[in-house]
Coordinates of C-alpha atoms in Angstrom, one line a residue:
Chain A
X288 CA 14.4 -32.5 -21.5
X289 CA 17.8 -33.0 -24.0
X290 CA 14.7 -32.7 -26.9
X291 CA 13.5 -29.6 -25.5
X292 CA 16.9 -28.0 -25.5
X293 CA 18.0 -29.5 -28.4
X294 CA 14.6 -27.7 -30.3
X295 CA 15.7 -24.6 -28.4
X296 CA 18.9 -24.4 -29.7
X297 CA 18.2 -25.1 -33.3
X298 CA 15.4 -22.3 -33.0
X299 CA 18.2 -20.6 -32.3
X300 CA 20.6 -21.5 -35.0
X301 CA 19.2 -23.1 -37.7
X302 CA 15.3 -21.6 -38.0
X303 CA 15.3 -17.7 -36.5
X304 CA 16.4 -16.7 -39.9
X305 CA 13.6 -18.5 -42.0
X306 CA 10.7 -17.3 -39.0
X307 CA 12.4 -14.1 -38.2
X308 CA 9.6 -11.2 -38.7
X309 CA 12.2 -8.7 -38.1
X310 CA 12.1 -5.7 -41.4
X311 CA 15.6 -5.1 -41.4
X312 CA 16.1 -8.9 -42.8
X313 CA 13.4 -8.8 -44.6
X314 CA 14.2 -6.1 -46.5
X315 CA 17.4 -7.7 -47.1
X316 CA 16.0 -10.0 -48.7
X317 CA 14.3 -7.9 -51.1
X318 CA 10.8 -7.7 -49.6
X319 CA 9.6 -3.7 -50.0
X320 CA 8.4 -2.8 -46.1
X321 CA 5.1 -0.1 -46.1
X322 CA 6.2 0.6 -42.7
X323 CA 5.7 3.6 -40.6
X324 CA 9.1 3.8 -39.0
X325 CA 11.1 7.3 -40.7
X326 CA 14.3 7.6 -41.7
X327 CA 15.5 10.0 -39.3
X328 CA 18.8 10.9 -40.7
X329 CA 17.3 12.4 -43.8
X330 CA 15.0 15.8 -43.6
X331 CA 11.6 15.5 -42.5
X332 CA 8.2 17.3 -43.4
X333 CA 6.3 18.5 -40.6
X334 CA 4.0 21.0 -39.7
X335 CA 4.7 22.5 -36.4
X336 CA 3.5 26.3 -35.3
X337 CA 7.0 26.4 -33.8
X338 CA 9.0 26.0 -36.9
X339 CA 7.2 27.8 -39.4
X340 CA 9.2 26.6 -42.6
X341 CA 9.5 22.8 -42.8
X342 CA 12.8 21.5 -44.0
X343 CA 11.3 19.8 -47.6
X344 CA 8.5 20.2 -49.2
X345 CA 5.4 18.2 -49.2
X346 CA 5.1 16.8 -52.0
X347 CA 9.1 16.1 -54.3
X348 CA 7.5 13.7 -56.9
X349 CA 5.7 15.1 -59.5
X350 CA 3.5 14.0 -62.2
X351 CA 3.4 16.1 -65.7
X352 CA 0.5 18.6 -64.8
X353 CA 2.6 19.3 -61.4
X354 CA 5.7 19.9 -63.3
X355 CA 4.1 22.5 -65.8
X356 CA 3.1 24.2 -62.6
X357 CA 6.4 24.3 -61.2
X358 CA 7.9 25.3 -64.2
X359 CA 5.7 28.2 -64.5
X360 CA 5.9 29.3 -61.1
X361 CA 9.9 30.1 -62.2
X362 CA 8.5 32.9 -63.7
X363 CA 6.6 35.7 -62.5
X364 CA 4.7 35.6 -59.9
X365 CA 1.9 38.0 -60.8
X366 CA 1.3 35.7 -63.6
X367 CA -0.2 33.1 -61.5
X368 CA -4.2 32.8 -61.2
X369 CA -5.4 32.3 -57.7
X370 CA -5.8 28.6 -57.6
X371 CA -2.4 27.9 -59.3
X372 CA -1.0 29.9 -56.3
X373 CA -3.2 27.8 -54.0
X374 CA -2.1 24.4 -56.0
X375 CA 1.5 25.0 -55.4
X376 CA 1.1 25.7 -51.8
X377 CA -0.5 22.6 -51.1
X378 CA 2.0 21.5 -53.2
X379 CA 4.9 21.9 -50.4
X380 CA 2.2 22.4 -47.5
X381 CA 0.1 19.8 -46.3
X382 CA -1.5 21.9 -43.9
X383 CA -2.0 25.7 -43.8
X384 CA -2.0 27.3 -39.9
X385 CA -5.5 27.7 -39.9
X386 CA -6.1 24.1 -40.5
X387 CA -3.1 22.9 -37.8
X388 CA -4.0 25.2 -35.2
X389 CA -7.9 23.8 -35.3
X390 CA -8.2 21.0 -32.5
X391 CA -10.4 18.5 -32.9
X392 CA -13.8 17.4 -31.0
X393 CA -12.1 14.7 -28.7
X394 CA -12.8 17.1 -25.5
X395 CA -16.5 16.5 -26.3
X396 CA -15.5 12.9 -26.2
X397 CA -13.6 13.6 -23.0
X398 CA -16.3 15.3 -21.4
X399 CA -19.0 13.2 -22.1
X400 CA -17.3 9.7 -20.9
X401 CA -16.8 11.7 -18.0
X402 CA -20.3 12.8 -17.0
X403 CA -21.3 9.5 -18.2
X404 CA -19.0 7.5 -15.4
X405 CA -19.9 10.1 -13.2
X406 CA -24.1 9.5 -13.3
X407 CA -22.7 6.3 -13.4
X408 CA -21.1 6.3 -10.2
X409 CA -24.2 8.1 -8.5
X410 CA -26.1 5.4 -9.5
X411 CA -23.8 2.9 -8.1
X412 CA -24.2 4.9 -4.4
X413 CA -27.8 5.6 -4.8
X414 CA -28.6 1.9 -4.9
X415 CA -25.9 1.5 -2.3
X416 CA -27.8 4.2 0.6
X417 CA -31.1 1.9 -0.6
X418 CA -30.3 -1.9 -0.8
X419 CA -27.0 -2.0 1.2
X420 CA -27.3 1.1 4.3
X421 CA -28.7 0.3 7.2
X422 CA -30.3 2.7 9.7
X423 CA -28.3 5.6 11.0
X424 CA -28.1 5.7 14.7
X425 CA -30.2 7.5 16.6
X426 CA -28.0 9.9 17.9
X427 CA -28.3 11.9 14.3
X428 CA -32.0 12.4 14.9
X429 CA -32.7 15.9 15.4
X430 CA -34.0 16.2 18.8
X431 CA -31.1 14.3 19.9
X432 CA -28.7 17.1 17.8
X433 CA -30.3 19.7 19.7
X434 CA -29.9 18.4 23.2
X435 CA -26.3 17.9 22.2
X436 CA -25.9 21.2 21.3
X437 CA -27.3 22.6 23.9
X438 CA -25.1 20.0 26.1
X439 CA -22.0 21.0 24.4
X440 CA -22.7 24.7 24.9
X441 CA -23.5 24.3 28.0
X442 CA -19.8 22.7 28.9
X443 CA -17.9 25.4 26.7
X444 CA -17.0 23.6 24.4
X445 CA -13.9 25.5 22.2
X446 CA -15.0 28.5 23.8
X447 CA -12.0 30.4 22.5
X448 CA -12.4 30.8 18.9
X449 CA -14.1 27.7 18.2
X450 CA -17.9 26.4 18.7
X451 CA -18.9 28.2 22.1
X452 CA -17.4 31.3 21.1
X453 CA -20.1 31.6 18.4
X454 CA -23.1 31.4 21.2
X455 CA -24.1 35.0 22.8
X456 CA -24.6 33.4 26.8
X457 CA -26.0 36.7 27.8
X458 CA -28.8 36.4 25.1
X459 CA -28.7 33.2 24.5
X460 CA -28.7 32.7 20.9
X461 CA -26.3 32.7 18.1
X462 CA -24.2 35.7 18.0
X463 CA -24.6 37.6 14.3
Chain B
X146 CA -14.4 18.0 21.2
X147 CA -15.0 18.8 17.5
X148 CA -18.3 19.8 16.5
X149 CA -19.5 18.5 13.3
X150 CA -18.3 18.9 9.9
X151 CA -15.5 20.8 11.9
X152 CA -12.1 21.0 9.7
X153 CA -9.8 22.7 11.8
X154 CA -8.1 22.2 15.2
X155 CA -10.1 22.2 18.2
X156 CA -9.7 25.4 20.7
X157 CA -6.2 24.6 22.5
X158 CA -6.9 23.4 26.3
X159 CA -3.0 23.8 27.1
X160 CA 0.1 25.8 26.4
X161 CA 1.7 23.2 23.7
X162 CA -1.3 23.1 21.7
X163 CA -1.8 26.8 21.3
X164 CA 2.1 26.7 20.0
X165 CA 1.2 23.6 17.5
X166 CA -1.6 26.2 16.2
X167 CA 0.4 29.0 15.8
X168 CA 3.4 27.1 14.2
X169 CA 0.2 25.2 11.9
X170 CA -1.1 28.6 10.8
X171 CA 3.0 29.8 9.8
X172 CA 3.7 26.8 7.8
X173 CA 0.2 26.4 6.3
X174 CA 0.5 30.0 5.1
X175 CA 3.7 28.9 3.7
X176 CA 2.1 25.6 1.9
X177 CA -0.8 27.8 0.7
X178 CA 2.0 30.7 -1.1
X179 CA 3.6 27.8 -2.8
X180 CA 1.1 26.0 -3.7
X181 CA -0.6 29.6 -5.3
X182 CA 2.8 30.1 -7.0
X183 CA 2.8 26.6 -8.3
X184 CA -1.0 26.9 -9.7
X185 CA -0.5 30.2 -11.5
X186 CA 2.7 29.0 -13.1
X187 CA 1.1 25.6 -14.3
X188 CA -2.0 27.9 -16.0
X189 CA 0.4 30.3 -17.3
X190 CA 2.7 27.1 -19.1
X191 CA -0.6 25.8 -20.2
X192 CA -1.9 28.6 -21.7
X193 CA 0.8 30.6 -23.1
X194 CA 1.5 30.2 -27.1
X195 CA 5.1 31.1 -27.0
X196 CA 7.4 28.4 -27.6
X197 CA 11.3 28.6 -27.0
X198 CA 13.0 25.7 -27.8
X199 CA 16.6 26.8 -27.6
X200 CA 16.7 27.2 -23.7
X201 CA 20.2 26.0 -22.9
X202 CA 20.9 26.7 -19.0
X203 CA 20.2 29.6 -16.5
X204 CA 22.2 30.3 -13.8
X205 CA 20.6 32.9 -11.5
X206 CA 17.6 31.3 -11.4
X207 CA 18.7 28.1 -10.6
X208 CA 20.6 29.6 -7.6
X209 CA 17.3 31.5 -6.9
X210 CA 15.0 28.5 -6.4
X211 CA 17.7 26.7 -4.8
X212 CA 18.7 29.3 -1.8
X213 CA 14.9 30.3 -1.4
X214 CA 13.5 26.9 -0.7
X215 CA 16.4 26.4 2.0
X216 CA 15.8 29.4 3.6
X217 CA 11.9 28.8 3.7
X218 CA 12.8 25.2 5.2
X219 CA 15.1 27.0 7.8
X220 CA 12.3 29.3 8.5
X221 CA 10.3 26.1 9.4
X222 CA 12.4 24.4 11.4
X223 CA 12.9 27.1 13.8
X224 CA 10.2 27.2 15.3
X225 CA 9.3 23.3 15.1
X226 CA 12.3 22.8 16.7
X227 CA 11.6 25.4 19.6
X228 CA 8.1 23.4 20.1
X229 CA 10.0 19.9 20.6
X230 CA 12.5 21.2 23.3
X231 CA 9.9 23.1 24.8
X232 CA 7.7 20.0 24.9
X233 CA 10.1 18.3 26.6
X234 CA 11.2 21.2 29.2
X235 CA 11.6 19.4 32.9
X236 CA 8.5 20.6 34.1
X237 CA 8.1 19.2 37.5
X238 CA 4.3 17.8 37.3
X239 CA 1.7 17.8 40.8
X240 CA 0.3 14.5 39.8
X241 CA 1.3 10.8 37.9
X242 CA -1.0 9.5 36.3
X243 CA -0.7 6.1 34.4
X244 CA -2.8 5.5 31.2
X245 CA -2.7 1.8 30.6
X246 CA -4.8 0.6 27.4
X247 CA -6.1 -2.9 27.3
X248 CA -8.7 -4.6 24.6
X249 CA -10.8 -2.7 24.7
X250 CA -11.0 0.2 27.0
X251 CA -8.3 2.4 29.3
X252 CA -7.7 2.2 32.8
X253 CA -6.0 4.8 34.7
X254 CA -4.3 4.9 38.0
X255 CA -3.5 7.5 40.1
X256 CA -1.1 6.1 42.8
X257 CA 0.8 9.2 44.2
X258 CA -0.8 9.5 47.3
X259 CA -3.6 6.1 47.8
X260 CA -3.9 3.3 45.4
X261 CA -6.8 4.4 43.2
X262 CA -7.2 2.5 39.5
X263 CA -10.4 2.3 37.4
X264 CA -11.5 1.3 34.4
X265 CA -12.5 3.6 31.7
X266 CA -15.2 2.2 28.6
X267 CA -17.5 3.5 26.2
X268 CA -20.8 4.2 26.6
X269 CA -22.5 1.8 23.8
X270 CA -24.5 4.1 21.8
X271 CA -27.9 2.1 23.2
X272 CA -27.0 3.4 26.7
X273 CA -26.2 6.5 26.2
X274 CA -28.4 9.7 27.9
X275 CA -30.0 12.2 26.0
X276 CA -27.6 14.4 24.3
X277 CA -24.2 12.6 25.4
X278 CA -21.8 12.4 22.5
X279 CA -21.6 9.0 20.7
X280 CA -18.3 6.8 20.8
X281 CA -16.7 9.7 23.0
X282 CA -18.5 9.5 25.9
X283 CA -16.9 7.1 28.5
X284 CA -18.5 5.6 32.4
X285 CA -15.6 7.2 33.7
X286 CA -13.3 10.4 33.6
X287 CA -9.6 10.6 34.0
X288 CA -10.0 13.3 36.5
X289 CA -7.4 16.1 36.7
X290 CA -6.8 19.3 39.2
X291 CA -6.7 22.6 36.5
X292 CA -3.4 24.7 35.7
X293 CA -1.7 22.0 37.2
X294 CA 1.5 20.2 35.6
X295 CA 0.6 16.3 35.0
X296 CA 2.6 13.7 34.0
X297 CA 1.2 10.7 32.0
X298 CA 2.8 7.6 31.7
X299 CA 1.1 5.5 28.9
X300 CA 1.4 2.0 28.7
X301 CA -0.3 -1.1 27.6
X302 CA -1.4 -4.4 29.0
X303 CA -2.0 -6.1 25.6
X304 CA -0.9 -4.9 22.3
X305 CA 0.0 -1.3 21.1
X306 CA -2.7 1.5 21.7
X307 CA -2.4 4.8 21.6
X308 CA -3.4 7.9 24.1
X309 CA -4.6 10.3 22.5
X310 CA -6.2 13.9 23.4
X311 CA -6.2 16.6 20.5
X312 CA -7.2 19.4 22.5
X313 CA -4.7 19.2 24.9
X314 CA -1.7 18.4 22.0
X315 CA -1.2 14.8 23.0
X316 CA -0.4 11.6 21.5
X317 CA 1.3 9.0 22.9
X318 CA 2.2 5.0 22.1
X319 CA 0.7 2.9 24.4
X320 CA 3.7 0.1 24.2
X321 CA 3.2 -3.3 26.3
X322 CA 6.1 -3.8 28.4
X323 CA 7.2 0.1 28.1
X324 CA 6.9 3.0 29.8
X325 CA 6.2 5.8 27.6
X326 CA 5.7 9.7 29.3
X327 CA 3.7 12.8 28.2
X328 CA 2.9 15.7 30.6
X329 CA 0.4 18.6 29.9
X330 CA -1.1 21.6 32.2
X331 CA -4.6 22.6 31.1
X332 CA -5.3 26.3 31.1
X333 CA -8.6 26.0 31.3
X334 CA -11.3 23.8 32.9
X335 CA -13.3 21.7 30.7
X336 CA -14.3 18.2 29.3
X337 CA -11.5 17.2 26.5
X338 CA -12.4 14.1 24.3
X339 CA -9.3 11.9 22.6
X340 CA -9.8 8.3 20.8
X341 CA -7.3 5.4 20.8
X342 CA -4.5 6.0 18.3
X343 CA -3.2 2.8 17.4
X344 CA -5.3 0.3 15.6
X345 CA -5.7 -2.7 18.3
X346 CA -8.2 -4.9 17.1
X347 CA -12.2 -5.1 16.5
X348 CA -13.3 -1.8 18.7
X349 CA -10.5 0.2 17.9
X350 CA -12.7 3.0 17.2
X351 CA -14.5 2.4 21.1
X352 CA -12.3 2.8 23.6
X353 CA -12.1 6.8 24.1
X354 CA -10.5 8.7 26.3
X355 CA -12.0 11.8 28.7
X356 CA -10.2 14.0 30.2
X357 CA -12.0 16.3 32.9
X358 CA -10.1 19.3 34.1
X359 CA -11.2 20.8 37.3
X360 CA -10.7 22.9 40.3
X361 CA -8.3 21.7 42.7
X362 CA -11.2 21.1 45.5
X363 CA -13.4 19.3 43.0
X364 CA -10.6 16.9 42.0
X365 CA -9.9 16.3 46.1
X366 CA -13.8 15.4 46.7
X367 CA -13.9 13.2 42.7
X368 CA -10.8 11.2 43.9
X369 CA -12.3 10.6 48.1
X370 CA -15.7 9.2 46.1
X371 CA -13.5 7.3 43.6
X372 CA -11.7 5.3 46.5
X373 CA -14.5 4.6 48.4
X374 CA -16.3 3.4 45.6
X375 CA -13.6 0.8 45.0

């Protein structure tokens, strides 16, 4: 037990530093992190239908063919074929609206896995009402129904607004 | 009794029970408003493409949904309150009855006037008659003179039960060693079907309860046959 504690405590002294898996020491120590964590105290792209005008551009490193583009869109516009245009909107875009505001074919997913469990399901209770059931009492048969219908009829049963009051007694049948 | 695949309450056999209906159909109506303004608002958030993110606070309509859901409450209690007190109105009843639920089956006893007690069990579904009801029907009726006040006094010999008859607006704990009281007046003759309440074991769902409201004269000659028979 003194070992146990004793290996616990250098863990915690003498070894978390070496095992540690934590990035902030790592990167202390040099190691570059490819993580996915952002920085959030600097701008960030994004492409949201809500705010229209993202706070950098897409793409701020450029290579040489990039920054002959840039430099030429500092002049005039109307100087600019189609594609260059399109080429430096992609440039700070990385999607346009049409592209954000398509939705993908995960409902179909959905939908499916749904129909799927459900046939599933009706399976399950199919083979229940045929292995597992047993008989239903006699009571549901329909000659037994009828007499009981007849029987509760006959005693008035909700006569008010409820069963009886749905029986014509004068011509004894079901009113219309 | 309900008929089958019947959803709502059963006809009302006494005066409470047509008020629990009423008072029902008020605060349903009520439930089914909200519940239609909280659908439409839910498809309208879902479906709208507007966004505002800059909503800070709004006063007036916080007041708004604040005041209106006390008032609606108030509105509700009223007349839930009105039904308690008048349920428990001193009502002078013709007739004591005591309802005393065993395992499993109830026995009554009517000792006002002579000692008469009987026992009260299911019909098993084997023995029943041609067009009886199964699991309500029982070999014996607790018996009751119509338009009359009755008092109930519901108690147990065992463990807790529960007496039970919808149509008439009744429930009551059946409590060993307690004396618990209901009282009802039926407005109307008839045959009124109720199940034990109160989970007491393996036939839980057997031991019924039937109350037969009759004509004064009828109720003399039923209890005269009753005591001779014992």
């Amino acid at each position: 037990m003194l070992s146990s504690r004793a290996a616990v405590r250098g863990l915690q002294l003498f070894t978390w530093r070496s095992l540690s898996t934590s990035t902030c020491l790592q990167e202390a120590h040099g190691k570059e992190i490819a993580t996915s964590s952002i920085d959030c105290s600097q701008p960030q792209y994004n492409d949201r239908l809500d705010t229209p005008l993202p706070d950098i551009p897409y793409v701020t490193k450029f290579n040489t063919e990039q920054s002959k583009l840039k430099e030429k869109e500092k002049g005039p516009w109307t100087q600019l074929s189609k594609e260059e245009k399109l080429a430096l909107y992609r440039l700070s875009h990385r999607q346009t609206f049409a592209e954000m505001k398509k939705g993908s074919s995960e409902w179909k997913t959905v939908v499916g896995g749904m129909f799927f469990f459900l046939g599933f399901t009706g399976l399950v209770i199919w083979w229940q009402r045929v292995f597992v059931f047993g008989k239903p009492p006699h009571t549901l048969s329909e000659e037994w129904v009828a007499m009981q219908t007849q029987r509760m009829i006959d005693m008035r049963v909700n006569p008010i607004s409820g069963f009886s009051s749905e029986w014509d007694y004068n011509t004894k049948q079901w009113k219309k | 009794m309900a008929h089958p695949s019947q959803l709502g309450f059963q006809d009302a056999a006494s005066p409470v029970m047509e008020e629990l209906l009423h008072f029902h159909d008020h605060t349903l109506m009520i439930v089914f408003l909200i519940s239609t303004l909280v659908l439409y608002i839910i498809v309208a958030m879902v479906s709208t493409k507007l966004t505002n993110k800059y909503v800070l606070d709004s006063q007036e309509i916080e007041i708004v949904w604040t005041v209106l859901p006390a008032v609606i409450l108030i509105l509700i209690a009223l007349p839930s309150l009105r039904i308690l007190y008048l349920m428990d109105e001193i009502n002078d009843p013709h007739l004591t009855i005591k309802a005393m639920g065993h395992q499993w089956y109830w026995s009554y006893e009517y000792t006002d006037y002579e000692n008469l007690g009987f026992d009260s069990y299911m019909i098993p579904t084997q023995d029943l008659t041609p067009g009886q009801f199964r699991l309500l029907e029982t070999d014996h009726r607790m018996v009751v003179p119509m338009e009359s006040p009755i008092r109930v006094l519901v108690s147990a010999e065992d463990v807790l039960h529960a007496w039970a008859v919808p149509a008439l607006g009744i429930k009551m704990d059946a409590v060993p060693g307690r004396l618990n009281q209901t009282a009802f007046i039926t407005s109307r003759p008839g045959v009124y079907y109720g199940q034990c309440s109160e989970i007491c074991g393996a036939n839980h769902s057997f031991m019924p309860i039937v109350v037969e409201a009759v004509p004064l004269e009828h109720f003399e000659n039923w209890s005269s046959l009753m005591l001779e028979e014992s």
